[in-house]
mmCIF file of C-alpha atoms and ligand atoms in Angstrom:
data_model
loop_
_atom_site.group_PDB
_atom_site.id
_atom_site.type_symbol
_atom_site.label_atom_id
_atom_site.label_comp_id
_atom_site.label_asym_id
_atom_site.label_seq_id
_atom_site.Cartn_x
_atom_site.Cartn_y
_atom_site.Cartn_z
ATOM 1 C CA UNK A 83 -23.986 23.794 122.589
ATOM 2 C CA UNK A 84 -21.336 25.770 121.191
ATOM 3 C CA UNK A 85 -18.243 24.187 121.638
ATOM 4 C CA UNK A 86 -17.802 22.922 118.262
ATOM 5 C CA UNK A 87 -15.850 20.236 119.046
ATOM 6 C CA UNK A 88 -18.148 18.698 121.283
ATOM 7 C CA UNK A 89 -20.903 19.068 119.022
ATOM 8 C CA UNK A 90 -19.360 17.423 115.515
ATOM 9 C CA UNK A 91 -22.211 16.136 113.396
ATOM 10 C CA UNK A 92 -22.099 11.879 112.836
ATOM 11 C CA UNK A 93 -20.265 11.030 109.983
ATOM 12 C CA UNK A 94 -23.031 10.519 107.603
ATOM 13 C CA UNK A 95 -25.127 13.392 107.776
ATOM 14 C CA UNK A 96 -28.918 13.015 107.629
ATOM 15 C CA UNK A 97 -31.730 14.052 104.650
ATOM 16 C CA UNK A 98 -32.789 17.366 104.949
ATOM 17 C CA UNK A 99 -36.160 16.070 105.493
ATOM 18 C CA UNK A 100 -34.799 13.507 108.414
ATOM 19 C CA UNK A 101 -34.334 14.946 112.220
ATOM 20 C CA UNK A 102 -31.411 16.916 113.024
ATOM 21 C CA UNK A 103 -28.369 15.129 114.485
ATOM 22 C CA UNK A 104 -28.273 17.594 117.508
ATOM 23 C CA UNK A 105 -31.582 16.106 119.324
ATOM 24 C CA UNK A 106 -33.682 19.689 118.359
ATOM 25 C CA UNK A 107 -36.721 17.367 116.754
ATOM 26 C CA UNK A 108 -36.376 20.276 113.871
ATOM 27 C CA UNK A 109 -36.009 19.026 110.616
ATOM 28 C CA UNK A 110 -32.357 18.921 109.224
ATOM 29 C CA UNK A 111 -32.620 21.201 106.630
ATOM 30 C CA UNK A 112 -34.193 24.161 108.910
ATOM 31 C CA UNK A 113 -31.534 22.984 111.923
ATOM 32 C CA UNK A 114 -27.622 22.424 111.468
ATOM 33 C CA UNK A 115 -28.166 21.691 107.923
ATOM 34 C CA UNK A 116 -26.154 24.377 105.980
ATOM 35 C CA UNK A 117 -23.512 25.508 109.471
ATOM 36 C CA UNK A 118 -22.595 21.361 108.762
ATOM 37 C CA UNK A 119 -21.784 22.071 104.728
ATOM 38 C CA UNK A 120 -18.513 24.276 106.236
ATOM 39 C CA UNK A 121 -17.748 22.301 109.735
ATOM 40 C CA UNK A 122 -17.717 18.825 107.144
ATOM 41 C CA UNK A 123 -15.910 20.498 104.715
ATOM 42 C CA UNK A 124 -12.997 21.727 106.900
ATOM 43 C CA UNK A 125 -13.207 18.878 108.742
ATOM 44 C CA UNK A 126 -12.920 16.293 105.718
ATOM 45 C CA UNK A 127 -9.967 18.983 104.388
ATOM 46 C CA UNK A 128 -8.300 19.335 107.866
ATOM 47 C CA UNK A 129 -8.287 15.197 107.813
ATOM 48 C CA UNK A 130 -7.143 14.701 103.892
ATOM 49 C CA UNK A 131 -4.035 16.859 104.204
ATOM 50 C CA UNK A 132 -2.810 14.574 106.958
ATOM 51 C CA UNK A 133 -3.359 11.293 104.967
ATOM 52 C CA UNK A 134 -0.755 9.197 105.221
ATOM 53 C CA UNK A 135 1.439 8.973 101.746
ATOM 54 C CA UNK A 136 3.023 6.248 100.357
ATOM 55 C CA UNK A 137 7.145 6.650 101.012
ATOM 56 C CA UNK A 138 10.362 4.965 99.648
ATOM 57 C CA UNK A 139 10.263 1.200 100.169
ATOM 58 C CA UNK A 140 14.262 -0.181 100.686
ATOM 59 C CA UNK A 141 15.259 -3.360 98.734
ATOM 60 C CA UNK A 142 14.397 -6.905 100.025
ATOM 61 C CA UNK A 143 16.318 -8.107 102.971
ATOM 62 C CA UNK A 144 18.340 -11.184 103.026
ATOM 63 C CA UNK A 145 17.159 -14.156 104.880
ATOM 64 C CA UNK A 146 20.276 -16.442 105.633
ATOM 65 C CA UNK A 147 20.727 -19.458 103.660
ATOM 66 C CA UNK A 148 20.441 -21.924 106.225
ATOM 67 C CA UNK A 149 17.179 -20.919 107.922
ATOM 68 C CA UNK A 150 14.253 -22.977 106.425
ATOM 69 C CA UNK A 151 11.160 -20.700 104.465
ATOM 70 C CA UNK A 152 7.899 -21.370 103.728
ATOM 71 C CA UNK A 153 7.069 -22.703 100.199
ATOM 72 C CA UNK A 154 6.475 -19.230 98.879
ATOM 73 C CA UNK A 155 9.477 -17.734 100.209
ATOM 74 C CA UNK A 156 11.038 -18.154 96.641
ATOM 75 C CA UNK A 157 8.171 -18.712 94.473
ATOM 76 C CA UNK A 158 5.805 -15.743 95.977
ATOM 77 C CA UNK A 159 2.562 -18.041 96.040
ATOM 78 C CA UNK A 160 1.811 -20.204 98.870
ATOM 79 C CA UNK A 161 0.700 -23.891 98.443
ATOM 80 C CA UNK A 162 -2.888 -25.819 99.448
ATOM 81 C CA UNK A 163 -4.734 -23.908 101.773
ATOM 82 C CA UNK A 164 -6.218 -27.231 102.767
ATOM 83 C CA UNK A 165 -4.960 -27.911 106.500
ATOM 84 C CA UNK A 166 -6.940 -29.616 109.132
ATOM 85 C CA UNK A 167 -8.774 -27.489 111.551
ATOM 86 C CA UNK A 168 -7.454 -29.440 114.415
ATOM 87 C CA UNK A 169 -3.901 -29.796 114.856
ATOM 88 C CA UNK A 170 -1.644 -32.587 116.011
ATOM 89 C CA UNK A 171 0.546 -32.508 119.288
ATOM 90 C CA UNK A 172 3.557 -32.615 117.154
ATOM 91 C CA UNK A 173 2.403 -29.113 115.244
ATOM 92 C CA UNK A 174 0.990 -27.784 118.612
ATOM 93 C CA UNK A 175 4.166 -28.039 120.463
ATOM 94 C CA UNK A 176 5.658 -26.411 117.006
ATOM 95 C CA UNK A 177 3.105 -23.453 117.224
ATOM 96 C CA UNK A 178 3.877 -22.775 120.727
ATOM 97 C CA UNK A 179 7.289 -22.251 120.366
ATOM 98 C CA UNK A 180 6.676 -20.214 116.957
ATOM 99 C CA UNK A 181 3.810 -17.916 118.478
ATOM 100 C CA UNK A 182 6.062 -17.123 121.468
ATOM 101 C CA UNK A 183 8.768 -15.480 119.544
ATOM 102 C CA UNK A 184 6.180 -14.204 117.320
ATOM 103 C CA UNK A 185 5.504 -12.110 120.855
ATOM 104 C CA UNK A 186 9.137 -11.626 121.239
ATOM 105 C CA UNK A 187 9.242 -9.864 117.658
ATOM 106 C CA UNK A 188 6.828 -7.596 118.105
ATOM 107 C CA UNK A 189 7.764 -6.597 121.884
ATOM 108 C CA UNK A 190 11.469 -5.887 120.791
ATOM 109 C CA UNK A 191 10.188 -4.071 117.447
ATOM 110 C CA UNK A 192 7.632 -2.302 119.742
ATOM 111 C CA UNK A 193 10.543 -0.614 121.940
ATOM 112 C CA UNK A 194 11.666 1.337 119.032
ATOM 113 C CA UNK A 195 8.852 2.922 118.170
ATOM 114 C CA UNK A 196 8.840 6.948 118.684
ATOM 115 C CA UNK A 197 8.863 9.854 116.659
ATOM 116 C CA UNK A 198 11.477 10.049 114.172
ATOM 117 C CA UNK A 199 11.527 6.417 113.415
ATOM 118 C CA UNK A 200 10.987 5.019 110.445
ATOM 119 C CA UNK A 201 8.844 2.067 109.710
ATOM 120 C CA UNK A 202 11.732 0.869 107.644
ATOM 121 C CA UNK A 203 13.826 1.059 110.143
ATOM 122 C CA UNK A 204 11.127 -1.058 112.448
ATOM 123 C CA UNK A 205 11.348 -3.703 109.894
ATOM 124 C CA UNK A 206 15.271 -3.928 109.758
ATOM 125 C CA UNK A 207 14.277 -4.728 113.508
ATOM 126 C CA UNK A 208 11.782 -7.264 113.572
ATOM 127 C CA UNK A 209 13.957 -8.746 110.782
ATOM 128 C CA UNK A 210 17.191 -8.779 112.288
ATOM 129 C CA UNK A 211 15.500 -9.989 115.460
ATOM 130 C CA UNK A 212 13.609 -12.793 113.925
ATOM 131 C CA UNK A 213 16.358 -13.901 111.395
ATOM 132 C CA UNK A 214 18.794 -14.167 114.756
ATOM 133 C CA UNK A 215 16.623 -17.163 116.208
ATOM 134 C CA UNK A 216 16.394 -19.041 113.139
ATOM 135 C CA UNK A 217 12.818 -17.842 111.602
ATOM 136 C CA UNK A 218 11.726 -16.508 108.536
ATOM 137 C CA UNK A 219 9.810 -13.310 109.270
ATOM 138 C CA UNK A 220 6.135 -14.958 107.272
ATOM 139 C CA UNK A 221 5.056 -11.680 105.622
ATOM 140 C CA UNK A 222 8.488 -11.421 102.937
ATOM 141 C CA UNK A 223 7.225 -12.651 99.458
ATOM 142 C CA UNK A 224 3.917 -13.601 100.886
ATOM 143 C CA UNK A 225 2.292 -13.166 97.506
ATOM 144 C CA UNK A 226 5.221 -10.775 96.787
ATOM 145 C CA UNK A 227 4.781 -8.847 99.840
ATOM 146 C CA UNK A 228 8.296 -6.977 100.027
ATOM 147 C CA UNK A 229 9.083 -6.390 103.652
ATOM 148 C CA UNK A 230 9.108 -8.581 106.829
ATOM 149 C CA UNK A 231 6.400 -7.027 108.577
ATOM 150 C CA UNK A 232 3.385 -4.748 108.095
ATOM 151 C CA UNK A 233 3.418 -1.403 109.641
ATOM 152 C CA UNK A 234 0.386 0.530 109.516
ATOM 153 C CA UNK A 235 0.084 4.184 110.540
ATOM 154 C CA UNK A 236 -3.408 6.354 111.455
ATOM 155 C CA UNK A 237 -5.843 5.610 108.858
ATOM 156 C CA UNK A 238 -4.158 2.444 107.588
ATOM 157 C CA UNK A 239 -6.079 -0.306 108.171
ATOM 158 C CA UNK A 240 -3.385 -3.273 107.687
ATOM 159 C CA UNK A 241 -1.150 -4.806 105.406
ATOM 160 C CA UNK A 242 1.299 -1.168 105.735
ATOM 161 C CA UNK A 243 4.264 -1.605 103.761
ATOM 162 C CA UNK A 244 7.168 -0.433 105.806
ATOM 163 C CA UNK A 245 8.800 2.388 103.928
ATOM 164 C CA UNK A 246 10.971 5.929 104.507
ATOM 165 C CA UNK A 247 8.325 7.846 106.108
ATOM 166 C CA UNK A 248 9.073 8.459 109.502
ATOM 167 C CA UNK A 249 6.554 8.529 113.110
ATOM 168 C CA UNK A 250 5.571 12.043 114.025
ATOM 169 C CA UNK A 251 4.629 12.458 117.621
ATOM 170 C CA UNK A 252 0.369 11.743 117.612
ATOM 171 C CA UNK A 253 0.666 8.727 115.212
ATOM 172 C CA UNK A 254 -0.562 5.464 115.985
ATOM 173 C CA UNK A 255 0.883 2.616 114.361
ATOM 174 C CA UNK A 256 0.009 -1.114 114.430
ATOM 175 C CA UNK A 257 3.280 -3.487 114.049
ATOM 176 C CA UNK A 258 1.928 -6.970 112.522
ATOM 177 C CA UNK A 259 4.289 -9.799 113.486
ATOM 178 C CA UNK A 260 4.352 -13.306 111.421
ATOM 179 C CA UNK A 261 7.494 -16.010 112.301
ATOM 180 C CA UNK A 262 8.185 -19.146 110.467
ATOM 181 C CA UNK A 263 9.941 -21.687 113.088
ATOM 182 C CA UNK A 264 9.981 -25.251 112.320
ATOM 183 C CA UNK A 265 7.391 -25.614 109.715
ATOM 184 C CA UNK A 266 4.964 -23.629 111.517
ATOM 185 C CA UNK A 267 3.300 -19.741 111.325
ATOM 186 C CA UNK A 268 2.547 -17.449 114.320
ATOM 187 C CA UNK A 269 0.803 -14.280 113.733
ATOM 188 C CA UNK A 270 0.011 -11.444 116.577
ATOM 189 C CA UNK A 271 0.252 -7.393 116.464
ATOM 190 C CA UNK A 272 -0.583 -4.496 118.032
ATOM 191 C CA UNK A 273 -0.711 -0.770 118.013
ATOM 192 C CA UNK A 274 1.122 1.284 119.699
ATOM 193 C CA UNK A 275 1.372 5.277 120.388
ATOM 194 C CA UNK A 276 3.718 7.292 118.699
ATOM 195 C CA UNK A 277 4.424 10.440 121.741
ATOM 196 C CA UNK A 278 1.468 12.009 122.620
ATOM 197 C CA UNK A 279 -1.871 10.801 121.287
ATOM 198 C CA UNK A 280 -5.136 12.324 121.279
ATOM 199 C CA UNK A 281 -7.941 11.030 123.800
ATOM 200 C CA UNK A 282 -10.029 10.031 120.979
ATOM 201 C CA UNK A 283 -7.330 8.039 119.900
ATOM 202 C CA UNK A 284 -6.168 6.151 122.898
ATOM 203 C CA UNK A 285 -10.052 5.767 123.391
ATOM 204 C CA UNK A 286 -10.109 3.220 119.696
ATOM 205 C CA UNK A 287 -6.972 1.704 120.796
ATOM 206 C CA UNK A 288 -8.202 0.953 124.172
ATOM 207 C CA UNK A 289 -11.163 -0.389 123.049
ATOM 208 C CA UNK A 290 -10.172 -2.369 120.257
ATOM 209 C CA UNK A 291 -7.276 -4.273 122.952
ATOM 210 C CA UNK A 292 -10.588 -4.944 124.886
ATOM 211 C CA UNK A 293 -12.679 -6.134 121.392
ATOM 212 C CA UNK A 294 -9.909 -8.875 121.172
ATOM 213 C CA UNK A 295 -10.047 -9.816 124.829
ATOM 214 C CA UNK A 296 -13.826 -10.147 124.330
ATOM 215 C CA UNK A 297 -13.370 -12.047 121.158
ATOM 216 C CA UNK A 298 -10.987 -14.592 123.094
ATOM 217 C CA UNK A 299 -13.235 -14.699 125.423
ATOM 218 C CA UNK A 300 -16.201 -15.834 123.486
ATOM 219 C CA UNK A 301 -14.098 -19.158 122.309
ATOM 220 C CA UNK A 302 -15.555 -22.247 123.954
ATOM 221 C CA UNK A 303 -15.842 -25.699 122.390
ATOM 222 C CA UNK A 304 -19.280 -26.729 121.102
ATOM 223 C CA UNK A 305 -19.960 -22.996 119.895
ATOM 224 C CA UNK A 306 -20.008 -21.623 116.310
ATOM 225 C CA UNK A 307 -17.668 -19.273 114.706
ATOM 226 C CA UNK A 308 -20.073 -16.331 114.628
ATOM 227 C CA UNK A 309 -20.100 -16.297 118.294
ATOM 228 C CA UNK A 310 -16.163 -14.691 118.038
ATOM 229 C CA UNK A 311 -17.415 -11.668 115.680
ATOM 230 C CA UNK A 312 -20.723 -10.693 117.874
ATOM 231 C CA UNK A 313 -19.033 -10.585 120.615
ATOM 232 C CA UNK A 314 -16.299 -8.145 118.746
ATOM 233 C CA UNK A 315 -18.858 -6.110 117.303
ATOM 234 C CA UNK A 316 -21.552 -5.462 120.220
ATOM 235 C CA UNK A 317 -18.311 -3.986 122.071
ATOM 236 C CA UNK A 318 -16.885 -2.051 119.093
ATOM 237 C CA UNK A 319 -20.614 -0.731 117.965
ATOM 238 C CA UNK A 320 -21.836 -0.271 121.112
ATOM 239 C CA UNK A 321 -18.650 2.675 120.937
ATOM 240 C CA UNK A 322 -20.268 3.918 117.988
ATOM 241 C CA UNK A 323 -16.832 2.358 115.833
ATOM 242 C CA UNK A 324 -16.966 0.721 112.630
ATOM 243 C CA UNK A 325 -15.841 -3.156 112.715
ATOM 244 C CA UNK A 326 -13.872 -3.388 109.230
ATOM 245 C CA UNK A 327 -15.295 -6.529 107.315
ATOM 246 C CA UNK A 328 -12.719 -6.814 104.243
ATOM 247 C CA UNK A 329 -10.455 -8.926 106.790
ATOM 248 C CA UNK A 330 -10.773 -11.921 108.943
ATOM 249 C CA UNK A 331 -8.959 -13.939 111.698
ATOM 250 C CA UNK A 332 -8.132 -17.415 109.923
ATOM 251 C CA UNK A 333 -6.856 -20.857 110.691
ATOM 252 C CA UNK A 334 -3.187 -20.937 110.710
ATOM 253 C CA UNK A 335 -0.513 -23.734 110.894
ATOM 254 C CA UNK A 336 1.869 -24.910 108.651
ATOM 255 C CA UNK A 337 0.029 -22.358 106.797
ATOM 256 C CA UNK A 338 0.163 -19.156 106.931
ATOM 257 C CA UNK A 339 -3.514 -18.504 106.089
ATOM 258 C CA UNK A 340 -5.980 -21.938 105.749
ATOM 259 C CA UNK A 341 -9.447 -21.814 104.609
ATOM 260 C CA UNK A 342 -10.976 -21.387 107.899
ATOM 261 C CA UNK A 343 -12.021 -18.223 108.478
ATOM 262 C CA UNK A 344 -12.798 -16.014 111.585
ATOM 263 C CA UNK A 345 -15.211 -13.148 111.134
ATOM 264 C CA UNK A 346 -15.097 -10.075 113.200
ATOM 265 C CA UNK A 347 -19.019 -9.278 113.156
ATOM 266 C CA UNK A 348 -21.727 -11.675 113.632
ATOM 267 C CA UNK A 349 -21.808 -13.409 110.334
ATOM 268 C CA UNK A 350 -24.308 -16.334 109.869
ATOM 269 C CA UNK A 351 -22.153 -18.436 107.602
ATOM 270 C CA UNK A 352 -19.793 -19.017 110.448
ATOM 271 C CA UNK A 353 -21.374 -22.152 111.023
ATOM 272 C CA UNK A 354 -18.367 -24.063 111.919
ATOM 273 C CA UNK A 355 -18.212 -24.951 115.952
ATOM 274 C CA UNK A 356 -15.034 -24.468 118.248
ATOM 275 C CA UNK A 357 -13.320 -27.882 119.249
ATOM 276 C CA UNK A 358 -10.668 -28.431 121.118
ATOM 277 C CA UNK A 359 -7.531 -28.736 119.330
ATOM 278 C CA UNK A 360 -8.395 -25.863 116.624
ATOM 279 C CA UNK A 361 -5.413 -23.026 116.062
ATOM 280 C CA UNK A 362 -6.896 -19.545 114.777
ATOM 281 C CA UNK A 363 -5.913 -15.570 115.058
ATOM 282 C CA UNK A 364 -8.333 -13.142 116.200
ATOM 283 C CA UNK A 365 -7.654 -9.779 114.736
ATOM 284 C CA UNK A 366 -10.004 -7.293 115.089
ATOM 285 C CA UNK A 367 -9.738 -4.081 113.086
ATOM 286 C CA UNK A 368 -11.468 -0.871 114.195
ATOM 287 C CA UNK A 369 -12.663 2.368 113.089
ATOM 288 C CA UNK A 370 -13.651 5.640 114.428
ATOM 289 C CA UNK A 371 -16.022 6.107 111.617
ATOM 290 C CA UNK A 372 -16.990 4.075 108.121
ATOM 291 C CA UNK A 373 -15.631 0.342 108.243
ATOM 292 C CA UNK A 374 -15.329 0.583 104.428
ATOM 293 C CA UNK A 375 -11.676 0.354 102.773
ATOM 294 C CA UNK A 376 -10.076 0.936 99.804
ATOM 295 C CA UNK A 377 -6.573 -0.311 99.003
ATOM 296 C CA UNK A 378 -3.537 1.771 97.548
ATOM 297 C CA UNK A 379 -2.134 1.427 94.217
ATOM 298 C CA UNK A 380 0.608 -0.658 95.507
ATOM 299 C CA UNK A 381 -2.118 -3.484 96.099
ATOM 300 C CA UNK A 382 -1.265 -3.899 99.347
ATOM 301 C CA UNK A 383 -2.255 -0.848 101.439
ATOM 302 C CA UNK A 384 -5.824 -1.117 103.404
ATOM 303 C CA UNK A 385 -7.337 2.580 104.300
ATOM 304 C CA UNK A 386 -10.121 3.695 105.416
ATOM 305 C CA UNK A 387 -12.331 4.948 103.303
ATOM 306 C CA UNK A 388 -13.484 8.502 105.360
ATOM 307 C CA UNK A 389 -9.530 8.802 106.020
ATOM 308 C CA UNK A 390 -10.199 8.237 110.045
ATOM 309 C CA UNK A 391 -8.308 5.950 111.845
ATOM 310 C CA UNK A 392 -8.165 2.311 112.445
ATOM 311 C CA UNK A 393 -6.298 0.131 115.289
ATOM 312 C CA UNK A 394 -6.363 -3.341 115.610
ATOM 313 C CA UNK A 395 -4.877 -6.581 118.231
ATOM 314 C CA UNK A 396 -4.050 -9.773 116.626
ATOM 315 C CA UNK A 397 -3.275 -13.269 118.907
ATOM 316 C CA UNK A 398 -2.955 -16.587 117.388
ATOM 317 C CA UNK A 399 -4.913 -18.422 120.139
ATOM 318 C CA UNK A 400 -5.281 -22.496 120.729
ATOM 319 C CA UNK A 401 -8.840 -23.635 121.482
ATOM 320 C CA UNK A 402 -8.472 -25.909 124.930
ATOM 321 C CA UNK A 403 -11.662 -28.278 126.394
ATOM 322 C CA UNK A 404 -12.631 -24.713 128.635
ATOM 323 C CA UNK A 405 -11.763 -22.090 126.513
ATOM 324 C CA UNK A 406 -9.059 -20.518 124.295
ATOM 325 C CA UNK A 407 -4.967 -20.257 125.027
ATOM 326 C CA UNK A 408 -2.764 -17.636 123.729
ATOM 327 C CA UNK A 409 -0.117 -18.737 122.083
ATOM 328 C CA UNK A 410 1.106 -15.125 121.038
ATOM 329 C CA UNK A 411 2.494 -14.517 124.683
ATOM 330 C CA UNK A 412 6.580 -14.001 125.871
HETATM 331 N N1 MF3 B 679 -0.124 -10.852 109.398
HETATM 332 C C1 MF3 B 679 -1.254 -10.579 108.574
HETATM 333 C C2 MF3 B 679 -2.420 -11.303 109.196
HETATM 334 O O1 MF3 B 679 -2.671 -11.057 110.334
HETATM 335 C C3 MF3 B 679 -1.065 -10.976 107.161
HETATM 336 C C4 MF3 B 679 -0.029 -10.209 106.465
HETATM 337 S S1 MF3 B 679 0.093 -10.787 104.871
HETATM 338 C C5 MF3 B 679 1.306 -9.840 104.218
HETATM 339 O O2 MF3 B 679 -3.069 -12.152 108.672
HETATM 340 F F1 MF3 B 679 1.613 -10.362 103.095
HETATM 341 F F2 MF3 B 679 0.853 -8.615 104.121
HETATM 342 F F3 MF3 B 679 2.305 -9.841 105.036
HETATM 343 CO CO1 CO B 680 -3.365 -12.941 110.985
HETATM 344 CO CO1 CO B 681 -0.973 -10.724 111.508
#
């Protein structure tokens, strides 16, 4: 084959001694070995000039006096993560309402995004939006987080800080949603395309939209944990993606985050089985190449660490005697 593009070697190259990526059966070293050194090395410089940079990040915005925050909302550190598994009616019929303008957030905030926008300016959005219906928008001083929402662009994993850099027509950008309403979280996002993205693109997007359906799908009473994350990662493997392990789906309640924790691989200390009655998010993240990460200096920022890009679907879903509901719905 000639067409480069179609013939790009894997992203970890082999030994020279090891068989050549390309299917010859020749040794690496006496096959693509040294045309690779220059197609990497443009490709890895090609990539690193478009890295997404950290931009100017507006003051704090005002929540209105008489809507009721979380404890941390003044203090920056959250409470107990102890919380029972199972929830009560009472918090249940909370969580409902609280997940479906969680939905509501992040459809309206989802409108706006197209080239030119800020993710500031999406986050002056989901803020006003959320702030208007009486919630506190979860994410502001979540641990001293400073915005309302994460936004997070290309190779950013999650956990974006909103700033002044603005879409360009290609991006990809994943809005995360978290509302406060009566004492109770709900958590969903999802990515979205900035203009025109590349098929390789809308390919990781697609799939990972489909890795969370699967995930939902593998919720049934009786079964443990783990069974979520295999399910995720046959899909997202089976794709040749990377499933990023650094962060998990996780009970959530009057918390924002409890102890319980919802892998997105098949991880054998997810012993804990589904009942009816449990509240968790499902949150896949998903890479074209390595699933490694490495955070920005602001503490916050989750990247990949080969600089290729990541998507990821989030529901906060309510395990029923059959199955799982969304909650995260309009
Ligand atoms: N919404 C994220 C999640 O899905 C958490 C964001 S924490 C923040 O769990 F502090 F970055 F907002
Ligand atoms: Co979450
Ligand atoms: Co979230």
């Amino acid at each position: 084959m000639t067409d480069l593009r179609a013939a790009l070697p894997p992203a970890r190259l082999p030994k020279p001694n090891d068989p050549c990526w390309c299917g010859s059966g020749k040794k690496y070293k006496k096959c693509h070995s040294g045309q690779d050194t220059m197609l990497v090395r443009a490709q890895v410089s090609e990539r690193d000039a478009k890295r997404i940079r950290p931009g100017l990040i507006s003051p704090k915005r005002p929540v209105p006096a008489h809507i009721q925050g979380p404890d941390y909302a003044r203090t920056g550190r959250p409470g107990s993560r102890e919380e029972p598994d199972v929830k009560s009616p009472d918090v249940i019929a909370r969580m409902r309402r609280a997940c479906k303008l969680a939905a509501e957030v992040l459809q309206e905030a989802g409108k706006h995004v197209r080239a030119g926008v800020t993710t500031d300016a999406l986050d002056a959005i989901a803020h006003e939006f959320c702030v208007s219906r009486g919630a506190y928008p979860s994410p502001l001083n979540y641990h001293g987080f400073p915005k309302s929402i994460c936004t997070s662009v290309n190779e950013v994993i999650c956990h974006g800080i909103p700033d002044s850099r603005v879409l360009e027509d290609g991006d990809i950008v994943n809005l995360d949603i978290t509302v406060y309403l009566d004492g109770v979280h709900g958590d969903t996002n999802a990515t979205f395309f900035v203009g025109h993205v590349d098929s390789e693109s809308r390919k990781l997007v697609d799939v990972t939209r489909e890795c969370l359906e699967r995930g939902i799908a593998a919720v049934k009473p009786g079964r443990p944990i783990r069974e979520i994350g295999r399910a995720i990662q046959v899909l997202a493997e089976g794709h040749g993606y990377g499933v990023v392990r650094a962060y998990c789906g996780h009970g959530i309640g009057e918390r924002f985050h409890t102890s319980l924790q919802i892998p997105h691989v098949d991880d054998p200390d997810a012993r804990t089985l589904i009942e009816p009655g449990m509240t968790f998010t499902i949150e896949p993240m998903i890479s074209l190449g390595d699933w490694r990460h490495r955070l920005w200096d602001d503490g916050w920022t989750a990247v990949t660490l080969d600089g290729r890009r990541s998507a990821q679907f989030e529901h906060t879903i309510l395990v029923t005697p059959t199955g799982a509901e969304i909650l995260t719905q309009v």
